PDB file of C-alpha atoms in Angstrom:
ATOM      1  CA  UNK B   1     -54.012  35.825   4.290  1.00 60.00           C
ATOM      2  CA  UNK B   2     -54.964  32.550   5.930  1.00 70.00           C
ATOM      3  CA  UNK B   3     -58.366  32.347   7.597  1.00 75.00           C
ATOM      4  CA  UNK B   4     -58.188  31.883  11.374  1.00 79.00           C
ATOM      5  CA  UNK B   5     -60.592  30.351  13.870  1.00 82.00           C
ATOM      6  CA  UNK B   6     -61.158  33.760  15.407  1.00 85.00           C
ATOM      7  CA  UNK B   7     -62.264  35.078  11.996  1.00 83.00           C
ATOM      8  CA  UNK B   8     -65.015  32.451  11.863  1.00 87.00           C
ATOM      9  CA  UNK B   9     -65.877  33.172  15.509  1.00 90.00           C
ATOM     10  CA  UNK B  10     -66.186  36.908  14.781  1.00 88.00           C
ATOM     11  CA  UNK B  11     -68.435  36.297  11.764  1.00 87.00           C
ATOM     12  CA  UNK B  12     -70.807  34.042  13.714  1.00 91.00           C
ATOM     13  CA  UNK B  13     -70.722  35.780  17.091  1.00 91.00           C
ATOM     14  CA  UNK B  14     -69.208  32.766  18.835  1.00 91.00           C
ATOM     15  CA  UNK B  15     -66.158  32.214  21.011  1.00 91.00           C
ATOM     16  CA  UNK B  16     -63.016  30.799  19.439  1.00 86.00           C
ATOM     17  CA  UNK B  17     -63.316  27.783  21.759  1.00 88.00           C
ATOM     18  CA  UNK B  18     -66.857  27.070  20.548  1.00 90.00           C
ATOM     19  CA  UNK B  19     -65.720  27.270  16.919  1.00 87.00           C
ATOM     20  CA  UNK B  20     -62.782  24.968  17.587  1.00 79.00           C
ATOM     21  CA  UNK B  21     -65.037  22.388  19.222  1.00 86.00           C
ATOM     22  CA  UNK B  22     -67.641  22.692  16.471  1.00 86.00           C
ATOM     23  CA  UNK B  23     -65.035  22.032  13.791  1.00 78.00           C
ATOM     24  CA  UNK B  24     -64.117  18.839  15.652  1.00 73.00           C
ATOM     25  CA  UNK B  25     -67.741  17.805  16.128  1.00 77.00           C
ATOM     26  CA  UNK B  26     -67.379  17.838  19.893  1.00 82.00           C
ATOM     27  CA  UNK B  27     -70.278  16.313  21.811  1.00 79.00           C
ATOM     28  CA  UNK B  28     -71.025  19.411  23.920  1.00 85.00           C
ATOM     29  CA  UNK B  29     -71.700  21.595  20.847  1.00 89.00           C
ATOM     30  CA  UNK B  30     -75.196  21.540  19.329  1.00 90.00           C
ATOM     31  CA  UNK B  31     -75.797  20.152  15.833  1.00 90.00           C
ATOM     32  CA  UNK B  32     -77.071  23.491  14.515  1.00 91.00           C
ATOM     33  CA  UNK B  33     -73.969  25.312  15.744  1.00 93.00           C
ATOM     34  CA  UNK B  34     -71.724  22.654  14.205  1.00 90.00           C
ATOM     35  CA  UNK B  35     -73.578  23.015  10.911  1.00 91.00           C
ATOM     36  CA  UNK B  36     -73.236  26.841  10.916  1.00 91.00           C
ATOM     37  CA  UNK B  37     -69.539  26.760  11.812  1.00 90.00           C
ATOM     38  CA  UNK B  38     -68.635  24.148   9.220  1.00 89.00           C
ATOM     39  CA  UNK B  39     -70.625  25.944   6.538  1.00 89.00           C
ATOM     40  CA  UNK B  40     -68.827  29.238   7.233  1.00 87.00           C
ATOM     41  CA  UNK B  41     -65.441  27.464   7.386  1.00 83.00           C
ATOM     42  CA  UNK B  42     -66.118  25.949   3.974  1.00 84.00           C
ATOM     43  CA  UNK B  43     -67.164  29.328   2.573  1.00 86.00           C
ATOM     44  CA  UNK B  44     -63.924  30.891   3.822  1.00 82.00           C
ATOM     45  CA  UNK B  45     -61.810  27.872   2.740  1.00 78.00           C
ATOM     46  CA  UNK B  46     -60.524  27.460   6.290  1.00 75.00           C
ATOM     47  CA  UNK B  47     -57.664  24.975   6.813  1.00 72.00           C
ATOM     48  CA  UNK B  48     -56.251  23.865  10.136  1.00 64.00           C
ATOM     49  CA  UNK B  49     -52.587  24.864  10.496  1.00 57.00           C
ATOM     50  CA  UNK B  50     -51.346  21.763  12.313  1.00 54.00           C
ATOM     51  CA  UNK B  51     -47.766  23.020  12.540  1.00 51.00           C
ATOM     52  CA  UNK B  52     -48.853  26.222  14.270  1.00 51.00           C
ATOM     53  CA  UNK B  53     -51.229  24.281  16.469  1.00 54.00           C
ATOM     54  CA  UNK B  54     -48.447  21.939  17.552  1.00 52.00           C
ATOM     55  CA  UNK B  55     -46.084  24.828  18.289  1.00 47.00           C
ATOM     56  CA  UNK B  56     -48.686  26.448  20.541  1.00 52.00           C
ATOM     57  CA  UNK B  57     -49.838  23.308  22.333  1.00 52.00           C
ATOM     58  CA  UNK B  58     -46.650  21.233  22.331  1.00 58.00           C
ATOM     59  CA  UNK B  59     -48.676  18.353  20.904  1.00 70.00           C
ATOM     60  CA  UNK B  60     -48.788  16.745  17.461  1.00 86.00           C
ATOM     61  CA  UNK B  61     -52.428  15.648  17.740  1.00 88.00           C
ATOM     62  CA  UNK B  62     -51.366  12.322  16.253  1.00 95.00           C
ATOM     63  CA  UNK B  63     -51.962   8.903  17.807  1.00 97.00           C
ATOM     64  CA  UNK B  64     -50.221   5.757  16.597  1.00 98.00           C
ATOM     65  CA  UNK B  65     -52.193   2.524  16.267  1.00 98.00           C
ATOM     66  CA  UNK B  66     -49.904  -0.511  16.096  1.00 98.00           C
ATOM     67  CA  UNK B  67     -51.646  -3.720  14.993  1.00 97.00           C
ATOM     68  CA  UNK B  68     -50.368  -7.158  13.944  1.00 95.00           C
ATOM     69  CA  UNK B  69     -52.681  -7.908  11.035  1.00 89.00           C
ATOM     70  CA  UNK B  70     -54.766  -5.418   9.055  1.00 86.00           C
ATOM     71  CA  UNK B  71     -56.268  -8.256   7.023  1.00 84.00           C
ATOM     72  CA  UNK B  72     -58.346  -9.154  10.085  1.00 85.00           C
ATOM     73  CA  UNK B  73     -61.477  -7.033  10.154  1.00 89.00           C
ATOM     74  CA  UNK B  74     -61.407  -7.074  13.968  1.00 94.00           C
ATOM     75  CA  UNK B  75     -58.460  -4.669  13.962  1.00 95.00           C
ATOM     76  CA  UNK B  76     -59.979  -2.652  11.113  1.00 94.00           C
ATOM     77  CA  UNK B  77     -63.165  -2.141  13.126  1.00 96.00           C
ATOM     78  CA  UNK B  78     -61.090  -1.160  16.159  1.00 97.00           C
ATOM     79  CA  UNK B  79     -59.237   1.378  13.997  1.00 96.00           C
ATOM     80  CA  UNK B  80     -62.435   2.963  12.664  1.00 96.00           C
ATOM     81  CA  UNK B  81     -63.983   3.290  16.132  1.00 97.00           C
ATOM     82  CA  UNK B  82     -60.717   4.635  17.550  1.00 97.00           C
ATOM     83  CA  UNK B  83     -60.371   7.244  14.798  1.00 96.00           C
ATOM     84  CA  UNK B  84     -63.965   8.376  15.253  1.00 96.00           C
ATOM     85  CA  UNK B  85     -63.594   8.709  19.014  1.00 96.00           C
ATOM     86  CA  UNK B  86     -60.238  10.500  18.937  1.00 96.00           C
ATOM     87  CA  UNK B  87     -61.365  12.711  16.066  1.00 92.00           C
ATOM     88  CA  UNK B  88     -63.865  14.398  18.366  1.00 90.00           C
ATOM     89  CA  UNK B  89     -60.889  15.801  20.275  1.00 88.00           C
ATOM     90  CA  UNK B  90     -58.920  16.789  17.191  1.00 85.00           C
ATOM     91  CA  UNK B  91     -56.599  13.785  16.966  1.00 91.00           C
ATOM     92  CA  UNK B  92     -55.675  11.852  13.833  1.00 93.00           C
ATOM     93  CA  UNK B  93     -54.685   8.185  13.818  1.00 97.00           C
ATOM     94  CA  UNK B  94     -51.561   6.842  12.102  1.00 97.00           C
ATOM     95  CA  UNK B  95     -51.677   3.079  11.560  1.00 97.00           C
ATOM     96  CA  UNK B  96     -48.609   0.831  11.683  1.00 97.00           C
ATOM     97  CA  UNK B  97     -48.715  -2.849  10.667  1.00 95.00           C
ATOM     98  CA  UNK B  98     -46.321  -5.356  12.260  1.00 96.00           C
ATOM     99  CA  UNK B  99     -47.290  -8.675  10.616  1.00 93.00           C
ATOM    100  CA  UNK B 100     -47.063 -10.421  14.018  1.00 93.00           C
ATOM    101  CA  UNK B 101     -43.320  -9.643  14.162  1.00 95.00           C
ATOM    102  CA  UNK B 102     -42.037  -8.440  17.593  1.00 95.00           C
ATOM    103  CA  UNK B 103     -38.961  -6.764  16.052  1.00 96.00           C
ATOM    104  CA  UNK B 104     -41.083  -4.928  13.487  1.00 97.00           C
ATOM    105  CA  UNK B 105     -43.382  -3.792  16.290  1.00 97.00           C
ATOM    106  CA  UNK B 106     -40.485  -2.175  18.163  1.00 96.00           C
ATOM    107  CA  UNK B 107     -39.267  -0.528  14.941  1.00 97.00           C
ATOM    108  CA  UNK B 108     -42.729   0.874  14.196  1.00 97.00           C
ATOM    109  CA  UNK B 109     -43.163   2.218  17.726  1.00 97.00           C
ATOM    110  CA  UNK B 110     -39.746   3.853  17.543  1.00 96.00           C
ATOM    111  CA  UNK B 111     -40.661   5.481  14.226  1.00 96.00           C
ATOM    112  CA  UNK B 112     -43.942   6.774  15.615  1.00 96.00           C
ATOM    113  CA  UNK B 113     -42.228   8.177  18.700  1.00 95.00           C
ATOM    114  CA  UNK B 114     -39.667   9.929  16.513  1.00 92.00           C
ATOM    115  CA  UNK B 115     -42.592  11.672  14.825  1.00 89.00           C
ATOM    116  CA  UNK B 116     -43.736  12.786  18.278  1.00 91.00           C
ATOM    117  CA  UNK B 117     -47.127  11.084  18.376  1.00 95.00           C
ATOM    118  CA  UNK B 118     -49.003  12.048  21.525  1.00 95.00           C
ATOM    119  CA  UNK B 119     -50.085   8.509  22.327  1.00 97.00           C
ATOM    120  CA  UNK B 120     -50.071   4.896  21.182  1.00 98.00           C
ATOM    121  CA  UNK B 121     -52.611   2.074  21.019  1.00 98.00           C
ATOM    122  CA  UNK B 122     -50.821  -1.267  20.678  1.00 98.00           C
ATOM    123  CA  UNK B 123     -51.972  -4.810  19.967  1.00 97.00           C
ATOM    124  CA  UNK B 124     -48.631  -6.261  20.931  1.00 97.00           C
ATOM    125  CA  UNK B 125     -46.717  -9.311  19.726  1.00 96.00           C
ATOM    126  CA  UNK B 126     -44.200  -9.074  22.586  1.00 96.00           C
ATOM    127  CA  UNK B 127     -43.642 -12.097  24.839  1.00 93.00           C
ATOM    128  CA  UNK B 128     -42.541  -9.900  27.770  1.00 93.00           C
ATOM    129  CA  UNK B 129     -42.454  -6.249  28.787  1.00 92.00           C
ATOM    130  CA  UNK B 130     -38.720  -5.673  28.300  1.00 91.00           C
ATOM    131  CA  UNK B 131     -39.094  -3.396  25.261  1.00 92.00           C
ATOM    132  CA  UNK B 132     -42.476  -1.795  25.869  1.00 94.00           C
ATOM    133  CA  UNK B 133     -41.444  -0.916  29.405  1.00 90.00           C
ATOM    134  CA  UNK B 134     -39.050   1.678  27.913  1.00 90.00           C
ATOM    135  CA  UNK B 135     -41.654   3.397  25.723  1.00 93.00           C
ATOM    136  CA  UNK B 136     -41.880   7.042  26.815  1.00 91.00           C
ATOM    137  CA  UNK B 137     -45.117   7.903  25.013  1.00 95.00           C
ATOM    138  CA  UNK B 138     -48.411   7.223  26.846  1.00 95.00           C
ATOM    139  CA  UNK B 139     -49.905   3.994  25.529  1.00 96.00           C
ATOM    140  CA  UNK B 140     -52.775   1.565  25.976  1.00 97.00           C
ATOM    141  CA  UNK B 141     -52.707  -2.114  25.082  1.00 98.00           C
ATOM    142  CA  UNK B 142     -55.618  -3.732  23.266  1.00 98.00           C
ATOM    143  CA  UNK B 143     -56.533  -7.375  22.740  1.00 97.00           C
ATOM    144  CA  UNK B 144     -53.269  -8.859  24.060  1.00 96.00           C
ATOM    145  CA  UNK B 145     -51.767  -8.598  27.539  1.00 96.00           C
ATOM    146  CA  UNK B 146     -47.965  -8.553  27.852  1.00 96.00           C
ATOM    147  CA  UNK B 147     -46.449 -10.483  30.797  1.00 93.00           C
ATOM    148  CA  UNK B 148     -44.590  -8.241  33.231  1.00 90.00           C
ATOM    149  CA  UNK B 149     -46.208  -5.048  31.936  1.00 93.00           C
ATOM    150  CA  UNK B 150     -48.750  -3.325  34.196  1.00 91.00           C
ATOM    151  CA  UNK B 151     -50.450  -0.806  31.903  1.00 95.00           C
ATOM    152  CA  UNK B 152     -53.983   0.092  30.843  1.00 96.00           C
ATOM    153  CA  UNK B 153     -55.581  -2.516  28.590  1.00 97.00           C
ATOM    154  CA  UNK B 154     -58.847  -3.183  26.759  1.00 98.00           C
ATOM    155  CA  UNK B 155     -59.763  -6.681  25.640  1.00 98.00           C
ATOM    156  CA  UNK B 156     -61.810  -9.770  26.387  1.00 98.00           C
ATOM    157  CA  UNK B 157     -61.730 -12.725  28.753  1.00 98.00           C
ATOM    158  CA  UNK B 158     -60.028 -15.246  26.470  1.00 98.00           C
ATOM    159  CA  UNK B 159     -60.758 -18.189  28.745  1.00 98.00           C
ATOM    160  CA  UNK B 160     -64.438 -17.292  28.609  1.00 98.00           C
ATOM    161  CA  UNK B 161     -64.365 -17.135  24.805  1.00 98.00           C
ATOM    162  CA  UNK B 162     -63.070 -20.701  24.536  1.00 98.00           C
ATOM    163  CA  UNK B 163     -65.463 -21.919  27.221  1.00 98.00           C
ATOM    164  CA  UNK B 164     -68.435 -20.448  25.351  1.00 98.00           C
ATOM    165  CA  UNK B 165     -67.261 -21.946  22.062  1.00 98.00           C
ATOM    166  CA  UNK B 166     -66.507 -25.397  23.505  1.00 98.00           C
ATOM    167  CA  UNK B 167     -69.790 -25.491  25.429  1.00 98.00           C
ATOM    168  CA  UNK B 168     -71.693 -24.606  22.265  1.00 98.00           C
ATOM    169  CA  UNK B 169     -70.129 -27.503  20.343  1.00 98.00           C
ATOM    170  CA  UNK B 170     -70.931 -29.844  23.227  1.00 98.00           C
ATOM    171  CA  UNK B 171     -74.551 -28.686  23.086  1.00 98.00           C
ATOM    172  CA  UNK B 172     -74.590 -29.557  19.369  1.00 98.00           C
ATOM    173  CA  UNK B 173     -73.660 -33.146  20.200  1.00 97.00           C
ATOM    174  CA  UNK B 174     -69.894 -32.989  19.639  1.00 98.00           C
ATOM    175  CA  UNK B 175     -67.895 -35.303  21.914  1.00 97.00           C
ATOM    176  CA  UNK B 176     -64.395 -35.211  20.398  1.00 98.00           C
ATOM    177  CA  UNK B 177     -63.760 -31.490  20.371  1.00 98.00           C
ATOM    178  CA  UNK B 178     -60.374 -30.276  19.121  1.00 98.00           C
ATOM    179  CA  UNK B 179     -58.701 -26.902  19.477  1.00 98.00           C
ATOM    180  CA  UNK B 180     -56.584 -25.028  16.928  1.00 98.00           C
ATOM    181  CA  UNK B 181     -54.170 -22.856  18.917  1.00 97.00           C
ATOM    182  CA  UNK B 182     -52.995 -19.383  17.980  1.00 95.00           C
ATOM    183  CA  UNK B 183     -49.616 -17.613  18.403  1.00 92.00           C
ATOM    184  CA  UNK B 184     -47.784 -17.929  21.728  1.00 92.00           C
ATOM    185  CA  UNK B 185     -49.422 -14.859  23.217  1.00 95.00           C
ATOM    186  CA  UNK B 186     -51.864 -14.163  26.062  1.00 96.00           C
ATOM    187  CA  UNK B 187     -54.887 -14.546  23.789  1.00 97.00           C
ATOM    188  CA  UNK B 188     -53.924 -18.036  22.663  1.00 97.00           C
ATOM    189  CA  UNK B 189     -52.842 -19.150  26.130  1.00 97.00           C
ATOM    190  CA  UNK B 190     -56.131 -17.963  27.604  1.00 98.00           C
ATOM    191  CA  UNK B 191     -58.188 -19.730  24.962  1.00 98.00           C
ATOM    192  CA  UNK B 192     -56.272 -22.984  25.401  1.00 98.00           C
ATOM    193  CA  UNK B 193     -56.885 -22.792  29.163  1.00 98.00           C
ATOM    194  CA  UNK B 194     -60.590 -22.057  28.616  1.00 98.00           C
ATOM    195  CA  UNK B 195     -60.930 -24.927  26.156  1.00 98.00           C
ATOM    196  CA  UNK B 196     -59.326 -27.344  28.591  1.00 98.00           C
ATOM    197  CA  UNK B 197     -61.536 -26.202  31.473  1.00 98.00           C
ATOM    198  CA  UNK B 198     -64.660 -26.571  29.349  1.00 98.00           C
ATOM    199  CA  UNK B 199     -63.693 -30.060  28.159  1.00 98.00           C
ATOM    200  CA  UNK B 200     -63.207 -31.232  31.742  1.00 98.00           C
ATOM    201  CA  UNK B 201     -66.335 -29.413  32.994  1.00 98.00           C
ATOM    202  CA  UNK B 202     -68.448 -31.282  30.425  1.00 97.00           C
ATOM    203  CA  UNK B 203     -67.089 -34.622  31.574  1.00 97.00           C
ATOM    204  CA  UNK B 204     -64.978 -35.255  28.484  1.00 95.00           C
ATOM    205  CA  UNK B 205     -61.396 -36.567  28.592  1.00 93.00           C
ATOM    206  CA  UNK B 206     -58.783 -33.936  27.789  1.00 96.00           C
ATOM    207  CA  UNK B 207     -56.729 -35.277  24.871  1.00 96.00           C
ATOM    208  CA  UNK B 208     -53.680 -33.133  24.169  1.00 96.00           C
ATOM    209  CA  UNK B 209     -53.326 -34.712  20.729  1.00 97.00           C
ATOM    210  CA  UNK B 210     -56.518 -32.873  19.774  1.00 98.00           C
ATOM    211  CA  UNK B 211     -54.809 -29.514  20.288  1.00 97.00           C
ATOM    212  CA  UNK B 212     -52.824 -28.332  17.302  1.00 97.00           C
ATOM    213  CA  UNK B 213     -50.866 -25.111  16.688  1.00 97.00           C
ATOM    214  CA  UNK B 214     -52.355 -23.104  13.826  1.00 97.00           C
ATOM    215  CA  UNK B 215     -51.026 -19.577  14.149  1.00 93.00           C
ATOM    216  CA  UNK B 216     -53.398 -16.729  13.334  1.00 93.00           C
ATOM    217  CA  UNK B 217     -54.256 -16.979   9.640  1.00 94.00           C
ATOM    218  CA  UNK B 218     -56.266 -19.009   7.155  1.00 95.00           C
ATOM    219  CA  UNK B 219     -53.258 -20.932   5.801  1.00 96.00           C
ATOM    220  CA  UNK B 220     -52.314 -21.997   9.325  1.00 97.00           C
ATOM    221  CA  UNK B 221     -55.869 -23.108  10.025  1.00 98.00           C
ATOM    222  CA  UNK B 222     -55.959 -25.246   6.894  1.00 98.00           C
ATOM    223  CA  UNK B 223     -52.587 -26.854   7.672  1.00 98.00           C
ATOM    224  CA  UNK B 224     -53.533 -27.592  11.281  1.00 98.00           C
ATOM    225  CA  UNK B 225     -56.881 -29.077  10.280  1.00 98.00           C
ATOM    226  CA  UNK B 226     -55.190 -31.378   7.761  1.00 98.00           C
ATOM    227  CA  UNK B 227     -53.040 -32.598  10.652  1.00 97.00           C
ATOM    228  CA  UNK B 228     -56.103 -33.230  12.812  1.00 98.00           C
ATOM    229  CA  UNK B 229     -57.870 -35.088  10.006  1.00 98.00           C
ATOM    230  CA  UNK B 230     -54.954 -37.546   9.985  1.00 97.00           C
ATOM    231  CA  UNK B 231     -55.544 -38.316  13.680  1.00 96.00           C
ATOM    232  CA  UNK B 232     -56.488 -41.978  14.339  1.00 95.00           C
ATOM    233  CA  UNK B 233     -59.737 -40.680  15.875  1.00 96.00           C
ATOM    234  CA  UNK B 234     -60.488 -37.335  14.197  1.00 96.00           C
ATOM    235  CA  UNK B 235     -62.580 -34.712  15.997  1.00 98.00           C
ATOM    236  CA  UNK B 236     -66.263 -34.045  15.423  1.00 98.00           C
ATOM    237  CA  UNK B 237     -65.966 -30.414  16.481  1.00 98.00           C
ATOM    238  CA  UNK B 238     -63.210 -27.771  16.360  1.00 98.00           C
ATOM    239  CA  UNK B 239     -62.771 -24.627  18.457  1.00 98.00           C
ATOM    240  CA  UNK B 240     -60.526 -22.299  16.445  1.00 98.00           C
ATOM    241  CA  UNK B 241     -58.306 -19.505  17.735  1.00 98.00           C
ATOM    242  CA  UNK B 242     -59.977 -16.943  15.487  1.00 97.00           C
ATOM    243  CA  UNK B 243     -62.173 -16.618  12.412  1.00 96.00           C
ATOM    244  CA  UNK B 244     -59.417 -16.776   9.735  1.00 95.00           C
ATOM    245  CA  UNK B 245     -58.139 -20.000  11.303  1.00 97.00           C
ATOM    246  CA  UNK B 246     -61.703 -21.361  11.325  1.00 97.00           C
ATOM    247  CA  UNK B 247     -62.134 -20.531   7.616  1.00 96.00           C
ATOM    248  CA  UNK B 248     -58.925 -22.388   6.817  1.00 97.00           C
ATOM    249  CA  UNK B 249     -60.135 -25.359   8.872  1.00 98.00           C
ATOM    250  CA  UNK B 250     -63.435 -25.455   6.982  1.00 98.00           C
ATOM    251  CA  UNK B 251     -61.602 -25.487   3.640  1.00 97.00           C
ATOM    252  CA  UNK B 252     -59.531 -28.482   4.780  1.00 98.00           C
ATOM    253  CA  UNK B 253     -62.626 -30.362   5.952  1.00 98.00           C
ATOM    254  CA  UNK B 254     -64.522 -29.739   2.717  1.00 97.00           C
ATOM    255  CA  UNK B 255     -61.472 -30.616   0.604  1.00 97.00           C
ATOM    256  CA  UNK B 256     -61.617 -34.238   1.821  1.00 98.00           C
ATOM    257  CA  UNK B 257     -65.345 -34.569   1.192  1.00 98.00           C
ATOM    258  CA  UNK B 258     -66.524 -34.194   4.792  1.00 98.00           C
ATOM    259  CA  UNK B 259     -69.468 -31.985   5.741  1.00 97.00           C
ATOM    260  CA  UNK B 260     -69.586 -28.924   7.976  1.00 98.00           C
ATOM    261  CA  UNK B 261     -71.180 -29.149  10.524  1.00 98.00           C
ATOM    262  CA  UNK B 262     -72.608 -32.673  10.131  1.00 97.00           C
ATOM    263  CA  UNK B 263     -69.235 -34.435  10.248  1.00 98.00           C
ATOM    264  CA  UNK B 264     -67.185 -31.708  11.933  1.00 98.00           C
ATOM    265  CA  UNK B 265     -68.641 -28.558  13.495  1.00 98.00           C
ATOM    266  CA  UNK B 266     -66.463 -25.437  13.439  1.00 98.00           C
ATOM    267  CA  UNK B 267     -66.468 -22.235  15.479  1.00 98.00           C
ATOM    268  CA  UNK B 268     -64.102 -19.240  15.445  1.00 97.00           C
ATOM    269  CA  UNK B 269     -63.692 -16.009  17.409  1.00 97.00           C
ATOM    270  CA  UNK B 270     -63.829 -12.251  16.681  1.00 95.00           C
ATOM    271  CA  UNK B 271     -67.000 -12.095  14.511  1.00 94.00           C
ATOM    272  CA  UNK B 272     -65.048 -11.049  11.452  1.00 89.00           C
ATOM    273  CA  UNK B 273     -66.981  -9.017   8.908  1.00 81.00           C
ATOM    274  CA  UNK B 274     -68.689 -11.122   6.224  1.00 78.00           C
ATOM    275  CA  UNK B 275     -68.474 -14.293   8.340  1.00 77.00           C
ATOM    276  CA  UNK B 276     -72.205 -14.636   7.693  1.00 75.00           C
ATOM    277  CA  UNK B 277     -71.685 -14.323   3.914  1.00 71.00           C
ATOM    278  CA  UNK B 278     -69.402 -17.352   3.514  1.00 83.00           C
ATOM    279  CA  UNK B 279     -70.606 -20.431   1.641  1.00 87.00           C
ATOM    280  CA  UNK B 280     -71.115 -21.939   5.094  1.00 95.00           C
ATOM    281  CA  UNK B 281     -71.700 -19.028   7.467  1.00 96.00           C
ATOM    282  CA  UNK B 282     -69.241 -19.130  10.348  1.00 97.00           C
ATOM    283  CA  UNK B 283     -70.198 -19.481  14.002  1.00 98.00           C
ATOM    284  CA  UNK B 284     -68.087 -17.236  16.179  1.00 97.00           C
ATOM    285  CA  UNK B 285     -67.700 -15.356  19.445  1.00 98.00           C
ATOM    286  CA  UNK B 286     -68.151 -11.607  19.060  1.00 97.00           C
ATOM    287  CA  UNK B 287     -65.390  -9.563  20.753  1.00 96.00           C
ATOM    288  CA  UNK B 288     -66.966  -6.077  20.678  1.00 97.00           C
ATOM    289  CA  UNK B 289     -64.389  -4.589  18.296  1.00 97.00           C
ATOM    290  CA  UNK B 290     -65.970  -1.135  18.044  1.00 97.00           C
ATOM    291  CA  UNK B 291     -66.387  -0.840  21.807  1.00 98.00           C
ATOM    292  CA  UNK B 292     -62.745  -1.844  22.228  1.00 98.00           C
ATOM    293  CA  UNK B 293     -61.666   1.046  20.012  1.00 98.00           C
ATOM    294  CA  UNK B 294     -63.920   3.526  21.805  1.00 98.00           C
ATOM    295  CA  UNK B 295     -62.773   2.482  25.280  1.00 98.00           C
ATOM    296  CA  UNK B 296     -59.106   2.461  24.266  1.00 98.00           C
ATOM    297  CA  UNK B 297     -59.522   6.022  22.953  1.00 97.00           C
ATOM    298  CA  UNK B 298     -61.074   7.128  26.234  1.00 96.00           C
ATOM    299  CA  UNK B 299     -58.273   5.605  28.310  1.00 96.00           C
ATOM    300  CA  UNK B 300     -55.575   7.070  26.072  1.00 96.00           C
ATOM    301  CA  UNK B 301     -57.128  10.547  26.141  1.00 95.00           C
ATOM    302  CA  UNK B 302     -57.048  10.417  29.940  1.00 93.00           C
ATOM    303  CA  UNK B 303     -53.380   9.395  29.878  1.00 93.00           C
ATOM    304  CA  UNK B 304     -52.397  12.049  27.343  1.00 92.00           C
ATOM    305  CA  UNK B 305     -54.026  14.844  29.324  1.00 85.00           C
ATOM    306  CA  UNK B 306     -52.937  13.688  32.790  1.00 79.00           C
ATOM    307  CA  UNK B 307     -50.329  15.710  34.669  1.00 66.00           C
ATOM    308  CA  UNK B 308     -48.618  12.542  35.876  1.00 61.00           C
ATOM    309  CA  UNK B 309     -48.633   8.906  34.817  1.00 58.00           C
ATOM    310  CA  UNK B 310     -51.375   7.068  36.651  1.00 57.00           C
ATOM    311  CA  UNK B 311     -50.190   4.553  39.242  1.00 59.00           C
ATOM    312  CA  UNK B 312     -53.340   2.474  38.797  1.00 79.00           C
ATOM    313  CA  UNK B 313     -53.697   1.275  35.206  1.00 91.00           C
ATOM    314  CA  UNK B 314     -57.244   0.547  34.081  1.00 95.00           C
ATOM    315  CA  UNK B 315     -58.253  -2.763  32.552  1.00 96.00           C
ATOM    316  CA  UNK B 316     -61.536  -3.035  30.686  1.00 98.00           C
ATOM    317  CA  UNK B 317     -62.926  -6.477  29.872  1.00 98.00           C
ATOM    318  CA  UNK B 318     -65.441  -6.351  27.039  1.00 97.00           C
ATOM    319  CA  UNK B 319     -68.573  -8.517  27.015  1.00 96.00           C
ATOM    320  CA  UNK B 320     -68.542 -11.390  24.528  1.00 96.00           C
ATOM    321  CA  UNK B 321     -71.435 -13.207  22.906  1.00 96.00           C
ATOM    322  CA  UNK B 322     -71.956 -16.402  20.975  1.00 97.00           C
ATOM    323  CA  UNK B 323     -73.163 -16.033  17.398  1.00 97.00           C
ATOM    324  CA  UNK B 324     -74.271 -19.470  16.214  1.00 97.00           C
ATOM    325  CA  UNK B 325     -74.401 -19.938  12.441  1.00 97.00           C
ATOM    326  CA  UNK B 326     -74.392 -22.785   9.926  1.00 97.00           C
ATOM    327  CA  UNK B 327     -70.826 -23.986  10.568  1.00 98.00           C
ATOM    328  CA  UNK B 328     -71.753 -25.405  13.977  1.00 98.00           C
ATOM    329  CA  UNK B 329     -75.534 -25.653  14.319  1.00 97.00           C
ATOM    330  CA  UNK B 330     -76.759 -29.181  13.733  1.00 94.00           C
ATOM    331  CA  UNK B 331     -80.431 -29.744  12.932  1.00 79.00           C
TER     332      UNK B 331
END
């Protein structure tokens, strides 16, 4: 006969609720109690019956995380923090990868809804809210805003990111600062606007020919940097959409025998893991990935347990910080 929570509770003289929370590592249960409960559960070979639990509660205790690029450690760090935070309330995270494809995103969300996930966290590739506006499952956006969609969101001030990065290159003596632009989404648009504002604020002429579309990955960064290097007056500093783009840009610069940062200084965004372990450690703007995952979990939990859909979506803007490394700091 299968071991039940109430069997463990009876053995330890605890309530079934306390045992349930202890098994999930809930914050309001003491460490000693958690240790005792988990030890007894292991002794009895206790296994959670998720089917029975779902039938009783009407919930699957699954949350879908829909991200565009799992190769970027930013989204991986978000996923880990999200899973840890939701795990305290008994939820498990199912990850779907869209490869920056809006159609694939809709297909993945539809598949997750068909499996009756209780909530969704989405880093969207959509250009408007036409599709996401019909999603019935509670969801929170991260990283990217979607025009025409007024929902809860956790991310950063993208204009501020580009302003910090551009200002840093100016402080290093750069005077022809270029910008490698990302996909046509809110993040890229915000960073282009911030770059332009910073260029003008520092008294430099805004030269649109120094902005080049790169996409979101290393290959795009390399291609875009090759294009900039062919400019009649190449840049001496480059603000990149993200860290993979910046790595691609550095490869292109080094390939033609130029030096980073002496000839061209480079800075990215996101603070990708191992950016400090590259041959030339990468300067970047940290986007608080772990905090993004934790805050998104908190907002989603509130939505999933609310009696009605909130009329006032919450938007959380994470603090960002400059991390200056060898790719931009000139002696």
